[in-house]
mmCIF file of C-alpha atoms in Angstrom:
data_model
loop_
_atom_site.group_PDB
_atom_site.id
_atom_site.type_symbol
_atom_site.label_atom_id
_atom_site.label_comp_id
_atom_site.label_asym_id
_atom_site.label_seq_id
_atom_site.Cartn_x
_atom_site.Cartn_y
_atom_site.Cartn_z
ATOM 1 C CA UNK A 1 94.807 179.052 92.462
ATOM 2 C CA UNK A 2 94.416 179.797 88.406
ATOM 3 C CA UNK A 3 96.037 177.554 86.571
ATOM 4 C CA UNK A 4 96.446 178.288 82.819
ATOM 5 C CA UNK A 5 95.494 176.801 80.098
ATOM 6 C CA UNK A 6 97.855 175.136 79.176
ATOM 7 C CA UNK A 7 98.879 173.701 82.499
ATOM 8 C CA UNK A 8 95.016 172.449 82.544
ATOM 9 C CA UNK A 9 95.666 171.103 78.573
ATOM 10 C CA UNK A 10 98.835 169.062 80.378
ATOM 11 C CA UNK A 11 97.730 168.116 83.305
ATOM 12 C CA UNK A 12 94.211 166.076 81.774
ATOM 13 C CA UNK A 13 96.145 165.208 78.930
ATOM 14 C CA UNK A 14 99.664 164.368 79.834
ATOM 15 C CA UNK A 15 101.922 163.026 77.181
ATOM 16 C CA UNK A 16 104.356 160.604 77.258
ATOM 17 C CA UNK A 17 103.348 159.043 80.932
ATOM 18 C CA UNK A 18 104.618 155.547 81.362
ATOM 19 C CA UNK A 19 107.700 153.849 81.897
ATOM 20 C CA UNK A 20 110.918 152.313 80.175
ATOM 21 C CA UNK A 21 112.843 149.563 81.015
ATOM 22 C CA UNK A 22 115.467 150.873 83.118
ATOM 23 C CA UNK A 23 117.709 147.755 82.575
ATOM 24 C CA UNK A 24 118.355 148.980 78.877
ATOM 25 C CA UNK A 25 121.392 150.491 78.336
ATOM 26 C CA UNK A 26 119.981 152.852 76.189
ATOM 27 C CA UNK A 27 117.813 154.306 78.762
ATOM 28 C CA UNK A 28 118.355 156.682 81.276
ATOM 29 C CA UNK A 29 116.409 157.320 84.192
ATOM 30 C CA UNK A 30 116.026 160.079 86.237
ATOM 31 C CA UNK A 31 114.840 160.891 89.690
ATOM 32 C CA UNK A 32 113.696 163.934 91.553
ATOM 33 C CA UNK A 33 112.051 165.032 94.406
ATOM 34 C CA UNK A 34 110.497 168.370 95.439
ATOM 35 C CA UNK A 35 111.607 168.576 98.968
ATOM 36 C CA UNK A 36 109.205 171.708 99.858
ATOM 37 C CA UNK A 37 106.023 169.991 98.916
ATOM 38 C CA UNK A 38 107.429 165.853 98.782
ATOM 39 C CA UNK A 39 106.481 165.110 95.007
ATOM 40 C CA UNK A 40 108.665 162.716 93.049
ATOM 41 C CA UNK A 41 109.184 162.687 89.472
ATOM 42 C CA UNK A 42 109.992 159.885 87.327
ATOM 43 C CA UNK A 43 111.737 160.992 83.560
ATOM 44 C CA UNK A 44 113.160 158.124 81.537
ATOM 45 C CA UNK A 45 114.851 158.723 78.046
ATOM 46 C CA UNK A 46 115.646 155.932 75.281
ATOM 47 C CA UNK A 47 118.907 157.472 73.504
ATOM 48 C CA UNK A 48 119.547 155.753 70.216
ATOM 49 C CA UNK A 49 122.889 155.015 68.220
ATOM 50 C CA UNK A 50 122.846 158.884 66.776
ATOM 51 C CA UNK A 51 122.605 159.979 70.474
ATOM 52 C CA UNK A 52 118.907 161.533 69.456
ATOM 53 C CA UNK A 53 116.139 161.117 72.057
ATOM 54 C CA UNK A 54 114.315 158.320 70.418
ATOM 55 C CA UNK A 55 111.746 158.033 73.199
ATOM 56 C CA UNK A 56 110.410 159.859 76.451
ATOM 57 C CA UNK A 57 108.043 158.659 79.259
ATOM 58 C CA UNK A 58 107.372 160.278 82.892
ATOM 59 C CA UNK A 59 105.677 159.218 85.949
ATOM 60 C CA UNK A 60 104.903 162.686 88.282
ATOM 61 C CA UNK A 61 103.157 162.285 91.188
ATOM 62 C CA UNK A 62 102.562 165.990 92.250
ATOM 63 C CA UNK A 63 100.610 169.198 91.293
ATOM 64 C CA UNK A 64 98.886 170.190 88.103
ATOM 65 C CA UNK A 65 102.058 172.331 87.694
ATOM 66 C CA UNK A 66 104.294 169.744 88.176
ATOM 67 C CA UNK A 67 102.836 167.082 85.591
ATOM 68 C CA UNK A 68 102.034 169.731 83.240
ATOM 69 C CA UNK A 69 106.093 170.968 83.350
ATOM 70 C CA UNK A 70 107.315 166.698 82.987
ATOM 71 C CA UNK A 71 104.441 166.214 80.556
ATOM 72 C CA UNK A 72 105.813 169.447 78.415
ATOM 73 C CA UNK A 73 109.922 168.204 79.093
ATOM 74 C CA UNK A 74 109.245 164.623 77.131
ATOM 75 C CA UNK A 75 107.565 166.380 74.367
ATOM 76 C CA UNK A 76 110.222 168.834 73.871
ATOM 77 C CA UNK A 77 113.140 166.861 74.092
ATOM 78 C CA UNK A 78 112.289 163.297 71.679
ATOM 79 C CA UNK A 79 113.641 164.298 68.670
ATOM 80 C CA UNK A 80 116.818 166.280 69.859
ATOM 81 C CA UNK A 81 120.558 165.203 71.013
ATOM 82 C CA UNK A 82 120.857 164.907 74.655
ATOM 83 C CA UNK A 83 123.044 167.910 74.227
ATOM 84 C CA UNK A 84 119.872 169.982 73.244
ATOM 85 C CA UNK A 85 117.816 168.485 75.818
ATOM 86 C CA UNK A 86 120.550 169.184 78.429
ATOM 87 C CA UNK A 87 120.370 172.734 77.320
ATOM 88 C CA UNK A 88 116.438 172.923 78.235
ATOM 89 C CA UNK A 89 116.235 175.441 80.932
ATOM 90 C CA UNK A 90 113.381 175.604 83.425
ATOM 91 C CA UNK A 91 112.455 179.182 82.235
ATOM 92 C CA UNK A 92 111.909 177.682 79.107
ATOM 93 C CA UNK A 93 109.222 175.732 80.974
ATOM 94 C CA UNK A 94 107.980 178.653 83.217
ATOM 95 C CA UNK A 95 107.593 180.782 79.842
ATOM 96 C CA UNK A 96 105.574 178.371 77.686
ATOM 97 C CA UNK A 97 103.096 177.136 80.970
ATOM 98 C CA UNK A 98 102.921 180.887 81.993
ATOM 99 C CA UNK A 99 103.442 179.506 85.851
ATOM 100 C CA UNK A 100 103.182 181.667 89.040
ATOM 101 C CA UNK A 101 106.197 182.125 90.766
ATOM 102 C CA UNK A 102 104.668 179.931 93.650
ATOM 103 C CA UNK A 103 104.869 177.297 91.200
ATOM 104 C CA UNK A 104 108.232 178.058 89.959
ATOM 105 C CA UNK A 105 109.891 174.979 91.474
ATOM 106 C CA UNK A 106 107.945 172.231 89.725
ATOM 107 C CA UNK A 107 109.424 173.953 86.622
ATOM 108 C CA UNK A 108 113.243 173.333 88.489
ATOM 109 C CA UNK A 109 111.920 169.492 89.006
ATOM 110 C CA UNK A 110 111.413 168.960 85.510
ATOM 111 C CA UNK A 111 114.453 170.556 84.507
ATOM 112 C CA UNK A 112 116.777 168.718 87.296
ATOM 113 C CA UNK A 113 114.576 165.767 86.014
ATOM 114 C CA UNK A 114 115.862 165.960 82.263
ATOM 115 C CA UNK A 115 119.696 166.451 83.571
ATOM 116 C CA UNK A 116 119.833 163.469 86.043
ATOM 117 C CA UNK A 117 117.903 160.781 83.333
ATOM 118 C CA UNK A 118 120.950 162.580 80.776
ATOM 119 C CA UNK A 119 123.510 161.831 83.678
ATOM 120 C CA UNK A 120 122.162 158.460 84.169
ATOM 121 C CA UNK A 121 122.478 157.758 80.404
ATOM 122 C CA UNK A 122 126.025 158.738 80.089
ATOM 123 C CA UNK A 123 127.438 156.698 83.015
ATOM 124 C CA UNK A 124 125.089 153.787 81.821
ATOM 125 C CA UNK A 125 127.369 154.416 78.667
ATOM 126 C CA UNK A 126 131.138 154.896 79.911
ATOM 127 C CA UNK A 127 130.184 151.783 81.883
ATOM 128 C CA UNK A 128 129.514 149.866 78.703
ATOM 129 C CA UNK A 129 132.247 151.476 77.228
ATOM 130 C CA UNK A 130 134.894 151.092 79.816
ATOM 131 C CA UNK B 1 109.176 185.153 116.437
ATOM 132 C CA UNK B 2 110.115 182.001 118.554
ATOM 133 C CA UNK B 3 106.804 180.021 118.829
ATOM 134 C CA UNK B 4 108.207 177.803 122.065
ATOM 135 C CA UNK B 5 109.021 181.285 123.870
ATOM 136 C CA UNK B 6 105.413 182.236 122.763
ATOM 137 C CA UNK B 7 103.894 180.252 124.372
ATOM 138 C CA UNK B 8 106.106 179.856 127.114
ATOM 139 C CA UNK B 9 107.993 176.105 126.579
ATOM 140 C CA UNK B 10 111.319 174.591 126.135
ATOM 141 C CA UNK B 11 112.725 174.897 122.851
ATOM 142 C CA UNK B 12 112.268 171.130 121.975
ATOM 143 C CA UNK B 13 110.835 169.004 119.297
ATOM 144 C CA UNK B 14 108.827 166.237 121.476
ATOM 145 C CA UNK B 15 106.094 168.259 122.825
ATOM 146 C CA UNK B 16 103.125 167.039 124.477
ATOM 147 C CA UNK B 17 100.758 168.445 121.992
ATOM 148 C CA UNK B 18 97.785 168.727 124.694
ATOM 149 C CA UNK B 19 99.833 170.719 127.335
ATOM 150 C CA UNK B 20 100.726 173.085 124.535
ATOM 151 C CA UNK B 21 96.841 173.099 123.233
ATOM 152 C CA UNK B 22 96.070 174.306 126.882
ATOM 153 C CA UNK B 23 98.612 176.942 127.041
ATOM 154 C CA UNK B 24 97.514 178.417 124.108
ATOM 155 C CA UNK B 25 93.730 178.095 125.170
ATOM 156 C CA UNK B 26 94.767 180.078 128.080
ATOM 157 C CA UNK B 27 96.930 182.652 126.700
ATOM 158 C CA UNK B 28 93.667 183.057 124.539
ATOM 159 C CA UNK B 29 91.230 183.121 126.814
ATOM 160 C CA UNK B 30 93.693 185.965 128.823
ATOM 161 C CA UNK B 31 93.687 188.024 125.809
ATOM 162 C CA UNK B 32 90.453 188.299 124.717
ATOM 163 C CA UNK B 33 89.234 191.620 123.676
ATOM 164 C CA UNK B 34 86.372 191.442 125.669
ATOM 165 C CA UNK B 35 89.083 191.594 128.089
ATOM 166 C CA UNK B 36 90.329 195.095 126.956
ATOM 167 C CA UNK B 37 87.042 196.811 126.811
ATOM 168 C CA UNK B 38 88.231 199.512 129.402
ATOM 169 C CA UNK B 39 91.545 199.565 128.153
ATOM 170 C CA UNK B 40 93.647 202.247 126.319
ATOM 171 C CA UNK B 41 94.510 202.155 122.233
ATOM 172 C CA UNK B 42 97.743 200.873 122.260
ATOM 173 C CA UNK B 43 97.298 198.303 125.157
ATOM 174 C CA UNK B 44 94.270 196.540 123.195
ATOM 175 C CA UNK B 45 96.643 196.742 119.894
ATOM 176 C CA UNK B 46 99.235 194.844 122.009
ATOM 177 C CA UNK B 47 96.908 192.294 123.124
ATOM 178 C CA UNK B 48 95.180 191.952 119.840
ATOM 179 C CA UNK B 49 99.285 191.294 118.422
ATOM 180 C CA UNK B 50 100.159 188.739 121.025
ATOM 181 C CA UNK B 51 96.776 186.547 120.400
ATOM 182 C CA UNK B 52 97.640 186.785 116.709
ATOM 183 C CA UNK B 53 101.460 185.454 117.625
ATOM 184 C CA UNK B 54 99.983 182.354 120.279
ATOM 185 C CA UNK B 55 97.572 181.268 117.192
ATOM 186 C CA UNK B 56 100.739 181.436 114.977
ATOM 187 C CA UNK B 57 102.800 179.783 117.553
ATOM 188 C CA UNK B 58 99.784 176.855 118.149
ATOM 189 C CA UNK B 59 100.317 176.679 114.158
ATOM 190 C CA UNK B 60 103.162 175.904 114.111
ATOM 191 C CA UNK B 61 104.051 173.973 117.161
ATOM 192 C CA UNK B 62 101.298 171.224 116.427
ATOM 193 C CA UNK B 63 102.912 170.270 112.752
ATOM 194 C CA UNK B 64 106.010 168.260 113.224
ATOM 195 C CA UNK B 65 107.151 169.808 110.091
ATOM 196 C CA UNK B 66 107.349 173.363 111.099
ATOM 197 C CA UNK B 67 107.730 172.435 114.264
ATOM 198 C CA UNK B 68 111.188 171.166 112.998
ATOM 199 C CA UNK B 69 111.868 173.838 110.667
ATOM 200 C CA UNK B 70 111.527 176.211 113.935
ATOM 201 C CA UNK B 71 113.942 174.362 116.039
ATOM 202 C CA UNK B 72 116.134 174.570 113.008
ATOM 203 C CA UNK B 73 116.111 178.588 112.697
ATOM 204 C CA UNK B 74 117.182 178.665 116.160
ATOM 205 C CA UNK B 75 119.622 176.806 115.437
ATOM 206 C CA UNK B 76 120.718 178.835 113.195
ATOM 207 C CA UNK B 77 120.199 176.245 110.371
ATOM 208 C CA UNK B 78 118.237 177.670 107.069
ATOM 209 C CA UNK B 79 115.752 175.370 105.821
ATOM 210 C CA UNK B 80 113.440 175.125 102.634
ATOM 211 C CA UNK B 81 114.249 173.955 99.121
ATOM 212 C CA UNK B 82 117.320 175.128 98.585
ATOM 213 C CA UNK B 83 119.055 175.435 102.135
ATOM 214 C CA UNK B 84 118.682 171.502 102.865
ATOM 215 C CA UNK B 85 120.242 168.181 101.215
ATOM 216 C CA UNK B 86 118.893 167.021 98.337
ATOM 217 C CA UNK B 87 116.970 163.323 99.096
ATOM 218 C CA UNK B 88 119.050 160.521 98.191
ATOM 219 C CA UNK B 89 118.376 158.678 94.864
ATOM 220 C CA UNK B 90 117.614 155.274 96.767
ATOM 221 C CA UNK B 91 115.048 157.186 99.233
ATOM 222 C CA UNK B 92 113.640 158.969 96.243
ATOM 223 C CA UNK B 93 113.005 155.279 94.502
ATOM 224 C CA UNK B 94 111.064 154.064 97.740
ATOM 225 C CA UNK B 95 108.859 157.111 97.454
ATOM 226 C CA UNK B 96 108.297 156.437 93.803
ATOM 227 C CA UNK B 97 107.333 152.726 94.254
ATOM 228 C CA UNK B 98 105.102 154.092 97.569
ATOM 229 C CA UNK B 99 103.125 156.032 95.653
ATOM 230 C CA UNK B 100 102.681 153.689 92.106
ATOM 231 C CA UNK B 101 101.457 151.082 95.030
ATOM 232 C CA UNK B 102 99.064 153.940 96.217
ATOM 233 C CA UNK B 103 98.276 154.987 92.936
ATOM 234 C CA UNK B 104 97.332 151.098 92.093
ATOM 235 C CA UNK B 105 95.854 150.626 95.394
ATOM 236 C CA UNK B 106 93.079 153.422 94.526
ATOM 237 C CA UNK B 107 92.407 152.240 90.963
ATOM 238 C CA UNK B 108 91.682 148.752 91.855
ATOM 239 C CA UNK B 109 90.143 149.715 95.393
ATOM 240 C CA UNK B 110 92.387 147.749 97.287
ATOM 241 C CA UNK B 111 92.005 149.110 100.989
ATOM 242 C CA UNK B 112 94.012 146.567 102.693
ATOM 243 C CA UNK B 113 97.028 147.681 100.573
ATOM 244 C CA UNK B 114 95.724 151.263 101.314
ATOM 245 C CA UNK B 115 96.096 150.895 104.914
ATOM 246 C CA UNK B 116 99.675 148.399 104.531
ATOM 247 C CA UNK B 117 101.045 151.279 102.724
ATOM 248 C CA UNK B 118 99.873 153.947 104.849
ATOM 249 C CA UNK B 119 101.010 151.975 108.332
ATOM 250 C CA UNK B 120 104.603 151.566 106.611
ATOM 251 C CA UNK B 121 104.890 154.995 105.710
ATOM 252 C CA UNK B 122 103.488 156.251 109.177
ATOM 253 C CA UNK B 123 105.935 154.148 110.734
ATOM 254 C CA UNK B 124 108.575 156.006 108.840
ATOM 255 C CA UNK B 125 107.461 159.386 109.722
ATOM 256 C CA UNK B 126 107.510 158.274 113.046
ATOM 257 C CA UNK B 127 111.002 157.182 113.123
ATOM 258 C CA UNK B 128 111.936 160.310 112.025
ATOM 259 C CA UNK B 129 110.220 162.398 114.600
ATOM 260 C CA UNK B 130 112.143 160.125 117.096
ATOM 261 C CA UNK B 131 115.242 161.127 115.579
ATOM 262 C CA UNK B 132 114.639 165.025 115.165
ATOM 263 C CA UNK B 133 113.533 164.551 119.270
ATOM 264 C CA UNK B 134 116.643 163.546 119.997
ATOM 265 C CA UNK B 135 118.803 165.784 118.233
ATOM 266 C CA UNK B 136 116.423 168.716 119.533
ATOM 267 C CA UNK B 137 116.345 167.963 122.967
ATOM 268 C CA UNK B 138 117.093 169.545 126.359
ATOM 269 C CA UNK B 139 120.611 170.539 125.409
ATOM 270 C CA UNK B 140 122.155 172.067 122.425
ATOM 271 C CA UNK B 141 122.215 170.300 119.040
ATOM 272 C CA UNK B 142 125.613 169.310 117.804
ATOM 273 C CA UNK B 143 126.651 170.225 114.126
ATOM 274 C CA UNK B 144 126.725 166.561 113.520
ATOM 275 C CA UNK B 145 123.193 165.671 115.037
ATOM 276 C CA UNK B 146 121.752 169.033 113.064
ATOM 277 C CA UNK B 147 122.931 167.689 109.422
ATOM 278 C CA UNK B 148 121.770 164.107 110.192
ATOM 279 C CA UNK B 149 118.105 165.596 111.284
ATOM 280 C CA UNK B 150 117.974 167.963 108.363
ATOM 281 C CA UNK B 151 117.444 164.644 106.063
ATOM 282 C CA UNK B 152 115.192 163.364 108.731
ATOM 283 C CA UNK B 153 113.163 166.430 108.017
ATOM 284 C CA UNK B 154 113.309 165.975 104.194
ATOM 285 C CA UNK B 155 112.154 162.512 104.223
ATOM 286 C CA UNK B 156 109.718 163.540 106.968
ATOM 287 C CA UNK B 157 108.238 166.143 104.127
ATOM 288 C CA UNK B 158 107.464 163.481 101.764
ATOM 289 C CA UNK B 159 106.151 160.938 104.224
ATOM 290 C CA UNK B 160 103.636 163.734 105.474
ATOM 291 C CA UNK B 161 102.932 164.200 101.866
ATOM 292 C CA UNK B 162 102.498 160.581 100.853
ATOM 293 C CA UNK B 163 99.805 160.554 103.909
ATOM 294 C CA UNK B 164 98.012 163.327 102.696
ATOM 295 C CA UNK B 165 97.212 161.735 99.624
ATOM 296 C CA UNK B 166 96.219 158.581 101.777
ATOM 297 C CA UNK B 167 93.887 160.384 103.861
ATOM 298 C CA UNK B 168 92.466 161.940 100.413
ATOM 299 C CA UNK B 169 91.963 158.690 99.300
ATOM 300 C CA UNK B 170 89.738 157.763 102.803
ATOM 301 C CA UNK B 171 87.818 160.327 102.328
ATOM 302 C CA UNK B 172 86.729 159.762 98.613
ATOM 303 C CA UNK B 173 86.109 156.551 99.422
ATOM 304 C CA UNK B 174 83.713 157.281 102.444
ATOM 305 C CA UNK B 175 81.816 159.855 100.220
ATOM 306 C CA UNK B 176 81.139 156.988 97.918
ATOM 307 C CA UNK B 177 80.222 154.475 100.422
ATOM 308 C CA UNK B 178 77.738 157.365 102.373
ATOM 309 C CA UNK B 179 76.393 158.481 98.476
#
């Protein structure tokens, strides 16, 4: 199958792979898993005091499509409010990789990806908090 | 099209793979086209139809995956990404650390973890084929049984996966060693 460019630009260049201490309360981790094909992606953010995405870092094992849509997630959402990030919507993703509609559910990964390390985040938070 | 009717056998998840291998040989071998030479238009289209549906039914039958997802249409059960349970966070975690280990494994050319990791994980897989046997067995699945084996055949999906990969990794590693 074609891949585009960009996916191919992603994919042997990823951004932002790693990990972050999921201990710290100001990180939150999230988990997915492509049942259909069984790839797992890892997306952690590091929120700071100003609730702005400090830092990003994902772990994908999957696809050229799938690494290419959590390498292109972390470098859209440091530098926004988890608000904005929450807001990212896989089409977004779809648009800017120009993916096939096969691939359309690596784009859903990254997106549930962004909302559960968000989710993990906030009940890190009202834990701290409560 | 029901790929156990196909080829004649109980609706059933534990198969035994070689009687089903014969019975498609035969059905086969019965409709060749060499077998049709004298016969009319429509009858050879016929033929020609049912050997394409015994290939697709030997397809299927012999992956435990669609296998599964068969049984489950009869059932009545949709299955695919968005018809089944999402995996649980803890089972997703286990896969993660699988395939870091696998990923680490490669890079450093560790084969005994290789083969550790790959015997866990098979283990696994197997444990859920015993499972989805017994919930699709001679009689009817209950509604119960049928939601318990649809995250059997989640898991199963990423255990297949995580062997693939395994597998991928023999084989790059015996081109090297044979280079």
């Amino acid at each position: 199958m074609a891949y585009s460019e960009k996916v191919i630009e992603h994919a042997e260049n990823p951004r932002n792979v790693g990990t972050l201490d999921k201990n710290d309360p100001s990180v939150g981790t999230g988990l997915v898993g492509a049942p259909a094909c069984g790839d797992v992606m890892r997306l952690q953010i590091k929120v700071g005091e100003n609730g702005i995405i400090e830092d990003a870092k994902f772990k994908t094992f999957g696809c050229g499509s799938a690494i290419a849509s959590s390498s292109l997630a972390t470098e859209w959402i440091k530098g926004k409010t988890i608000d904005e990030a929450e807001a990212i919507k896989n089409v977004d993703i779809v648009n800017e990789l120009n993916l096939p509609p096969v691939k359309i559910h690596c784009s859903v990964l990254a997106e549930d990806a962004i909302k559960s390390a968000i989710a993990d985040y906030r009940k890190k938070k009202e834990q701290k908090s409560a | 099209m029901n790929p156990f009717e196909v080829l004649g056998l109980e609706a059933m998840f534990a198969l035994d793979l070689k009687e089903v291998e014969k019975r498609h040989r035969e059905l086969s071998r019965a409709l060749h086209p060499d077998k049709f030479v004298g016969a009319g238009a429509s009858e050879r289209r016929a033929s020609l139809n049912k050997a394409v549906e015994a290939n697709e039914a030997w397809r299927v039958l012999r992956d435990p995956v669609k296998r599964a997802e068969a049984l489950f249409r009869l059932a009545g059960v949709s299955v695919g990404e968005r018809n089944e349970p999402a995996a649980s966070p803890e089972f997703l975690m286990e896969v993660m650390e699988w395939r870091e280990a696998l990923a680490e494994a490669r890079a450093t050319k560790d084969v005994g973890t290789v083969g550790k990791l790959a015997a866990e994980v098979r283990a696994r897989a197997k444990g859920s084929e015993v499972v989805l046997a017994s919930t699709f067995g001679l009689q009817k699945p209950d509604p119960d049984e049928l939601k318990l084996s649809q995250i059997q055949l989640g898991e199963l999906r990423f255990y297949v996966r995580f062997l693939e990969e395994v597998s991928a990794i023999e084989e790059a590693w015996q081109d090297e060693i044979s280079q």
